[in-house]
């Protein structure tokens, strides 16, 4: 089992930066690809960003590409999502997730490929 706890959400002004953290505990964090997803009210859970267990491969959704950076610190069992210039349409509950993958370079981009999920953290971007 892997337990995931997100933090760093809250109310931010459009244009301000925000940084979400996801702390993992349980099984070996370094063997999991990690991802961030988000869900706005009345909408499906959407992929945001993913990172391989080595950190060497990252992938972003079109909606955040160029504005977001996913990173991880395996020594701290933590993955981060830095978002610059957030927009009101970025308002959502953000979830981190862990996927058991066979290779250090693999990332996953669909929710069904992830094995463990955090409880989510609300991000509200005001205009």
Coordinates of N, CA, C and O in Angstrom, one line a residue:
X1 N 0.8 -1.2 0.0 CA 0.0 0.0 0.0 C 0.9 1.3 0.0 O 1.9 1.3 0.6
X2 N 0.4 2.3 -0.6 CA 1.0 3.6 -0.6 C 0.0 4.6 -0.2 O -1.2 4.6 -0.7
X3 N 0.3 5.4 0.8 CA -0.6 6.4 1.2 C -0.1 7.8 0.7 O 1.1 8.1 0.8
X4 N -1.0 8.6 0.2 CA -0.6 9.8 -0.4 C -1.4 11.0 0.2 O -2.6 10.8 0.4
X5 N -0.7 12.0 0.6 CA -1.4 13.2 1.2 C -0.9 14.4 0.5 O 0.2 14.8 0.5
X6 N -1.9 15.1 -0.1 CA -1.6 16.4 -0.8 C -1.7 17.5 0.1 O -2.4 17.5 1.1
X7 N -1.0 18.6 -0.2 CA -1.0 19.8 0.5 C -0.7 21.0 -0.4 O -0.1 20.7 -1.5
X8 N -0.9 22.2 0.1 CA -0.5 23.4 -0.7 C -1.6 24.1 -1.5 O -1.4 25.1 -2.1
X9 N -2.8 23.5 -1.4 CA -4.0 24.1 -2.0 C -4.5 25.3 -1.3 O -4.0 25.6 -0.2
X10 N -5.5 26.0 -1.8 CA -6.0 27.1 -1.2 C -6.5 28.1 -2.2 O -6.7 27.8 -3.4
X11 N -6.7 29.4 -1.8 CA -7.1 30.4 -2.7 C -5.9 31.2 -3.2 O -5.1 31.7 -2.3
X12 N -5.8 31.3 -4.5 CA -4.7 32.1 -5.1 C -5.3 33.1 -6.1 O -6.3 32.8 -6.7
X13 N -4.6 34.2 -6.3 CA -5.0 35.1 -7.3 C -4.5 34.7 -8.7 O -3.4 34.0 -8.7
X14 N -5.2 34.9 -9.7 CA -4.7 34.6 -11.0 C -3.4 35.3 -11.3 O -3.2 36.5 -10.9
X15 N -2.4 34.6 -11.8 CA -1.1 35.1 -12.0 C -0.1 34.8 -10.9 O 1.1 34.9 -11.2
X16 N -0.6 34.5 -9.7 CA 0.3 34.1 -8.7 C 0.7 32.7 -8.9 O 0.0 31.9 -9.5
X17 N 1.9 32.3 -8.3 CA 2.3 30.9 -8.5 C 1.8 30.1 -7.3 O 1.5 30.6 -6.2
X18 N 1.6 28.8 -7.5 CA 1.2 27.9 -6.5 C 2.0 26.6 -6.6 O 2.5 26.3 -7.7
X19 N 2.2 26.0 -5.5 CA 3.0 24.8 -5.4 C 2.3 23.7 -4.6 O 2.0 24.0 -3.4
X20 N 1.9 22.7 -5.2 CA 1.3 21.6 -4.5 C 2.3 20.5 -4.2 O 3.3 20.3 -4.9
X21 N 2.1 19.9 -3.0 CA 3.0 18.8 -2.6 C 2.2 17.5 -2.4 O 1.0 17.6 -2.0
X22 N 2.8 16.4 -2.6 CA 2.2 15.1 -2.3 C 3.2 14.3 -1.6 O 4.2 13.9 -2.2
X23 N 2.9 14.0 -0.3 CA 3.8 13.2 0.5 C 3.4 11.7 0.5 O 2.2 11.4 0.7
X24 N 4.3 10.8 0.2 CA 4.0 9.4 0.1 C 4.6 8.6 1.3 O 5.6 8.9 1.7
X25 N 3.9 7.6 1.7 CA 4.4 6.7 2.7 C 3.9 5.3 2.3 O 3.0 5.1 1.5
X26 N 4.6 4.3 2.9 CA 4.2 3.0 2.7 C 5.3 2.3 1.9 O 6.5 2.3 2.2
X27 N 4.9 1.7 0.8 CA 5.8 1.0 -0.1 C 6.8 1.9 -0.8 O 6.7 3.1 -0.7
X28 N 7.8 1.3 -1.4 CA 8.9 2.0 -1.9 C 8.5 3.1 -2.9 O 8.1 2.7 -4.1
X29 N 8.6 4.3 -2.5 CA 8.1 5.4 -3.4 C 8.8 5.5 -4.7 O 8.3 5.8 -5.7
X30 N 10.1 5.1 -4.7 CA 10.9 5.3 -5.9 C 10.5 4.4 -7.0 O 11.0 4.6 -8.1
X31 N 9.7 3.3 -6.7 CA 9.3 2.4 -7.8 C 8.0 2.8 -8.5 O 7.5 2.0 -9.3
X32 N 7.5 4.0 -8.1 CA 6.2 4.4 -8.6 C 6.3 5.6 -9.5 O 6.9 6.6 -9.1
X33 N 5.7 5.5 -10.7 CA 5.4 6.8 -11.4 C 4.3 7.5 -10.7 O 3.4 7.0 -10.1
X34 N 4.4 8.9 -10.8 CA 3.5 9.7 -10.1 C 2.8 10.6 -11.0 O 3.3 11.0 -12.1
X35 N 1.6 11.0 -10.6 CA 0.8 11.9 -11.5 C -0.1 12.8 -10.7 O -0.3 12.6 -9.5
X36 N -0.4 13.9 -11.3 CA -1.4 14.8 -10.8 C -2.6 14.9 -11.7 O -2.5 14.9 -12.9
X37 N -3.8 14.8 -11.1 CA -5.1 15.0 -11.8 C -5.9 16.1 -11.1 O -5.6 16.5 -10.0
X38 N -6.9 16.5 -11.8 CA -7.8 17.5 -11.2 C -9.2 17.3 -11.6 O -9.5 16.7 -12.7
X39 N -10.1 17.7 -10.7 CA -11.5 17.6 -11.0 C -12.3 18.8 -10.6 O -12.3 19.2 -9.4
X40 N -12.9 19.5 -11.6 CA -13.7 20.6 -11.3 C -15.1 20.2 -11.1 O -15.5 19.1 -11.5
X41 N -15.9 21.0 -10.4 CA -17.3 20.6 -10.1 C -18.1 20.3 -11.4 O -18.0 21.0 -12.3
X42 N -18.7 19.1 -11.3 CA -19.5 18.7 -12.4 C -18.8 18.2 -13.6 O -19.4 17.9 -14.7
X43 N -17.4 18.0 -13.5 CA -16.6 17.5 -14.6 C -15.9 16.2 -14.2 O -15.8 15.9 -13.0
X44 N -15.3 15.6 -15.2 CA -14.6 14.4 -14.9 C -13.2 14.7 -14.4 O -12.7 15.8 -14.5
X45 N -12.6 13.7 -13.8 CA -11.2 13.9 -13.3 C -10.3 13.9 -14.5 O -10.2 12.9 -15.3
X46 N -9.5 14.9 -14.7 CA -8.6 15.1 -15.8 C -7.1 15.0 -15.5 O -6.7 15.5 -14.4
X47 N -6.4 14.4 -16.4 CA -4.9 14.4 -16.2 C -4.3 15.7 -16.3 O -4.7 16.6 -17.1
X48 N -3.3 16.0 -15.4 CA -2.6 17.2 -15.4 C -1.1 17.0 -15.8 O -0.6 17.7 -16.7
X49 N -0.4 16.2 -15.1 CA 1.0 16.0 -15.3 C 1.4 14.6 -14.7 O 0.8 14.1 -13.8
X50 N 2.5 14.1 -15.2 CA 3.0 12.8 -14.7 C 4.6 12.9 -14.8 O 5.2 13.6 -15.6
X51 N 5.2 12.0 -13.9 CA 6.6 12.0 -13.8 C 7.0 10.5 -13.6 O 6.3 9.8 -12.8
X52 N 8.1 10.1 -14.2 CA 8.5 8.7 -14.0 C 9.2 8.6 -12.7 O 9.5 9.5 -12.0
X53 N 9.5 7.3 -12.3 CA 10.1 7.1 -11.0 C 11.5 7.7 -10.9 O 12.0 8.1 -9.8
X54 N 12.2 7.7 -12.0 CA 13.5 8.3 -12.0 C 13.5 9.8 -12.1 O 14.5 10.5 -11.8
X55 N 12.3 10.4 -12.4 CA 12.2 11.8 -12.6 C 12.7 12.3 -14.0 O 12.5 13.5 -14.3
X56 N 13.2 11.4 -14.8 CA 13.7 11.8 -16.1 C 12.7 12.0 -17.2 O 13.0 12.6 -18.2
X57 N 11.5 11.5 -17.0 CA 10.4 11.6 -18.0 C 9.3 12.4 -17.3 O 8.8 12.0 -16.2
X58 N 8.8 13.4 -18.0 CA 7.6 14.1 -17.6 C 6.7 14.3 -18.7 O 7.1 14.3 -19.9
X59 N 5.4 14.5 -18.4 CA 4.4 14.7 -19.5 C 3.3 15.6 -18.9 O 3.0 15.4 -17.7
X60 N 2.8 16.5 -19.7 CA 1.8 17.4 -19.3 C 0.6 17.4 -20.2 O 0.7 17.2 -21.4
X61 N -0.5 17.8 -19.6 CA -1.7 18.0 -20.4 C -1.5 19.3 -21.2 O -0.8 20.2 -20.8
X62 N -2.3 19.4 -22.3 CA -2.2 20.6 -23.1 C -2.6 21.8 -22.4 O -2.1 22.9 -22.6
X63 N -3.5 21.6 -21.4 CA -4.0 22.8 -20.7 C -3.0 23.4 -19.8 O -3.2 24.6 -19.4
X64 N -2.0 22.7 -19.3 CA -1.1 23.3 -18.4 C 0.3 23.3 -18.9 O 1.2 23.9 -18.3
X65 N 0.6 22.7 -20.1 CA 1.9 22.7 -20.7 C 2.5 24.1 -20.8 O 1.8 25.0 -21.3
X66 N 3.7 24.3 -20.3 CA 4.3 25.6 -20.4 C 4.0 26.4 -19.1 O 4.7 27.4 -18.9
X67 N 3.1 26.0 -18.3 CA 2.7 26.8 -17.1 C 3.0 25.9 -15.8 O 3.0 26.5 -14.7
X68 N 3.1 24.6 -16.0 CA 3.3 23.8 -14.8 C 4.6 23.0 -14.9 O 5.1 22.7 -16.0
X69 N 5.1 22.6 -13.7 CA 6.3 21.8 -13.7 C 6.0 20.7 -12.6 O 5.7 21.1 -11.4
X70 N 6.2 19.4 -13.0 CA 6.1 18.4 -12.0 C 7.5 17.9 -11.7 O 8.4 17.9 -12.5
X71 N 7.7 17.7 -10.4 CA 9.1 17.2 -10.0 C 8.9 16.3 -8.8 O 7.8 16.2 -8.2
X72 N 9.9 15.6 -8.4 CA 9.9 14.7 -7.3 C 11.2 14.7 -6.6 O 12.3 14.9 -7.2
X73 N 11.1 14.5 -5.3 CA 12.3 14.3 -4.4 C 12.2 12.9 -3.8 O 11.4 12.8 -2.8
X74 N 12.9 12.0 -4.4 CA 12.7 10.6 -3.9 C 13.3 10.4 -2.4 O 12.9 9.5 -1.7
X75 N 14.2 11.3 -2.1 CA 14.8 11.2 -0.7 C 13.7 11.6 0.3 O 13.7 11.2 1.5
X76 N 12.8 12.5 -0.1 CA 11.7 13.0 0.8 C 10.4 12.3 0.5 O 9.4 12.7 1.1
X77 N 10.4 11.4 -0.4 CA 9.1 10.7 -0.8 C 8.0 11.7 -1.2 O 6.9 11.5 -0.7
X78 N 8.4 12.7 -1.9 CA 7.4 13.8 -2.2 C 7.5 14.1 -3.7 O 8.5 14.2 -4.3
X79 N 6.3 14.4 -4.2 CA 6.2 14.9 -5.6 C 5.5 16.3 -5.5 O 4.7 16.5 -4.6
X80 N 5.9 17.1 -6.4 CA 5.4 18.5 -6.4 C 4.8 18.8 -7.8 O 5.1 18.3 -8.8
X81 N 3.9 19.8 -7.7 CA 3.3 20.4 -8.9 C 3.4 21.9 -8.7 O 2.7 22.5 -7.9
X82 N 4.3 22.5 -9.5 CA 4.4 24.0 -9.5 C 3.6 24.5 -10.7 O 3.8 24.1 -11.8
X83 N 2.7 25.5 -10.4 CA 2.0 26.1 -11.5 C 2.2 27.6 -11.5 O 1.9 28.2 -10.5
X84 N 2.6 28.1 -12.6 CA 2.8 29.5 -12.7 C 1.7 30.1 -13.5 O 1.1 29.5 -14.4
X85 N 1.4 31.3 -13.2 CA 0.3 32.1 -13.8 C -1.0 31.2 -13.9 O -1.6 31.0 -15.0
X86 N -1.5 30.8 -12.8 CA -2.7 30.0 -12.8 C -3.9 30.9 -13.2 O -3.9 32.1 -13.1
X87 N -4.9 30.2 -13.8 CA -6.1 30.9 -14.3 C -7.3 30.4 -13.5 O -7.3 29.4 -13.0
X88 N -8.4 31.2 -13.6 CA -9.6 30.7 -12.9 C -10.0 29.3 -13.4 O -10.6 28.6 -12.6
X89 N -9.8 29.0 -14.6 CA -10.2 27.7 -15.1 C -9.3 26.5 -14.5 O -9.6 25.4 -14.8
X90 N -8.3 26.9 -13.8 CA -7.5 25.9 -13.1 C -8.1 25.5 -11.8 O -7.6 24.6 -11.1
X91 N -9.2 26.2 -11.4 CA -9.8 25.9 -10.1 C -10.4 24.4 -10.2 O -11.1 24.0 -11.1
X92 N -10.0 23.6 -9.2 CA -10.4 22.2 -9.1 C -9.9 21.6 -7.8 O -9.0 22.2 -7.1
X93 N -10.3 20.4 -7.6 CA -9.6 19.6 -6.5 C -8.5 18.9 -7.3 O -8.7 18.2 -8.3
X94 N -7.3 19.0 -6.7 CA -6.1 18.4 -7.3 C -5.8 17.1 -6.5 O -5.7 17.1 -5.3
X95 N -5.6 16.0 -7.3 CA -5.2 14.7 -6.7 C -3.9 14.3 -7.2 O -3.6 14.4 -8.4
X96 N -3.1 13.7 -6.3 CA -1.9 13.0 -6.7 C -2.2 11.5 -6.7 O -3.1 11.0 -6.0
X97 N -1.4 10.8 -7.5 CA -1.7 9.4 -7.7 C -0.3 8.7 -8.0 O 0.6 9.3 -8.5
X98 N -0.3 7.4 -7.6 CA 0.9 6.6 -7.8 C 0.6 5.4 -8.7 O -0.5 4.7 -8.5
X99 N 1.4 5.1 -9.6 CA 1.3 3.9 -10.5 C 2.4 3.0 -10.4 O 3.6 3.4 -10.6
X100 N 2.2 1.7 -10.2 CA 3.2 0.7 -10.2 C 3.6 0.4 -11.7 O 2.8 -0.1 -12.4
X101 N 4.8 0.8 -12.1 CA 5.2 0.6 -13.4 C 6.5 -0.2 -13.5 O 7.2 -0.3 -12.6
X102 N 6.7 -0.8 -14.7 CA 7.9 -1.7 -14.8 C 9.2 -1.1 -15.1 O 10.2 -1.8 -15.1
X103 N 9.2 0.2 -15.4 CA 10.5 0.8 -15.8 C 10.6 2.2 -15.2 O 9.6 2.9 -15.0
X104 N 11.9 2.6 -15.1 CA 12.1 3.9 -14.5 C 11.8 5.1 -15.4 O 11.8 6.3 -15.0
X105 N 11.5 4.8 -16.7 CA 11.3 5.9 -17.6 C 9.8 6.1 -18.0 O 9.4 6.9 -18.7
X106 N 8.9 5.2 -17.5 CA 7.5 5.1 -17.9 C 6.7 6.2 -17.1 O 6.9 6.4 -15.9
X107 N 5.8 6.8 -17.8 CA 4.8 7.6 -17.2 C 3.4 7.1 -17.6 O 3.3 6.4 -18.6
X108 N 2.4 7.5 -16.8 CA 1.0 7.1 -17.1 C 0.2 8.4 -17.1 O 0.4 9.3 -16.4
X109 N -0.8 8.4 -18.1 CA -1.6 9.6 -18.3 C -3.1 9.4 -18.1 O -3.8 10.4 -18.3
X110 N -3.5 8.2 -17.8 CA -4.9 8.0 -17.6 C -5.2 7.5 -16.2 O -4.4 6.7 -15.6
X111 N -6.3 7.9 -15.6 CA -6.6 7.6 -14.2 C -6.7 6.1 -13.9 O -6.2 5.7 -12.9
X112 N -7.1 5.4 -14.9 CA -7.3 3.9 -14.6 C -6.0 3.2 -14.5 O -5.9 2.1 -14.0
X113 N -4.9 3.8 -14.9 CA -3.6 3.2 -14.8 C -2.9 3.4 -13.5 O -1.8 2.9 -13.2
X114 N -3.5 4.2 -12.6 CA -3.0 4.5 -11.3 C -3.6 3.6 -10.2 O -4.7 3.3 -10.3
X115 N -2.7 3.3 -9.3 CA -3.1 2.3 -8.3 C -3.5 2.9 -6.9 O -4.3 2.3 -6.2
X116 N -2.9 4.1 -6.6 CA -3.2 4.7 -5.4 C -3.5 6.2 -5.6 O -2.9 6.8 -6.4
X117 N -4.4 6.7 -4.7 CA -4.8 8.1 -4.8 C -4.8 8.8 -3.5 O -5.1 8.1 -2.5
X118 N -4.5 10.1 -3.5 CA -4.7 10.9 -2.3 C -6.1 11.4 -2.2 O -6.9 11.1 -3.1
X119 N -6.4 12.1 -1.2 CA -7.7 12.6 -0.9 C -8.0 13.9 -1.7 O -9.2 14.3 -1.8
X120 N -7.0 14.6 -2.1 CA -7.2 15.8 -2.9 C -7.0 17.0 -2.1 O -7.2 17.0 -0.9
X121 N -6.7 18.1 -2.8 CA -6.5 19.4 -2.2 C -7.2 20.4 -3.1 O -7.0 20.4 -4.3
X122 N -8.0 21.3 -2.5 CA -8.8 22.3 -3.3 C -7.9 23.4 -3.7 O -7.2 24.0 -2.9
X123 N -7.9 23.8 -5.0 CA -7.3 25.0 -5.5 C -8.3 25.9 -6.1 O -9.1 25.4 -7.0
X124 N -8.4 27.1 -5.6 CA -9.3 28.1 -6.2 C -8.5 29.3 -6.7 O -7.8 29.9 -5.9
X125 N -8.7 29.6 -7.9 CA -8.0 30.7 -8.5 C -9.0 31.8 -8.8 O -9.9 31.6 -9.6
X126 N -8.8 32.9 -8.2 CA -9.7 34.0 -8.4 C -9.1 35.0 -9.4 O -7.9 35.2 -9.5
X127 N -10.0 35.6 -10.1 CA -9.6 36.6 -11.2 C -9.4 38.0 -10.7 O -9.7 38.3 -9.5

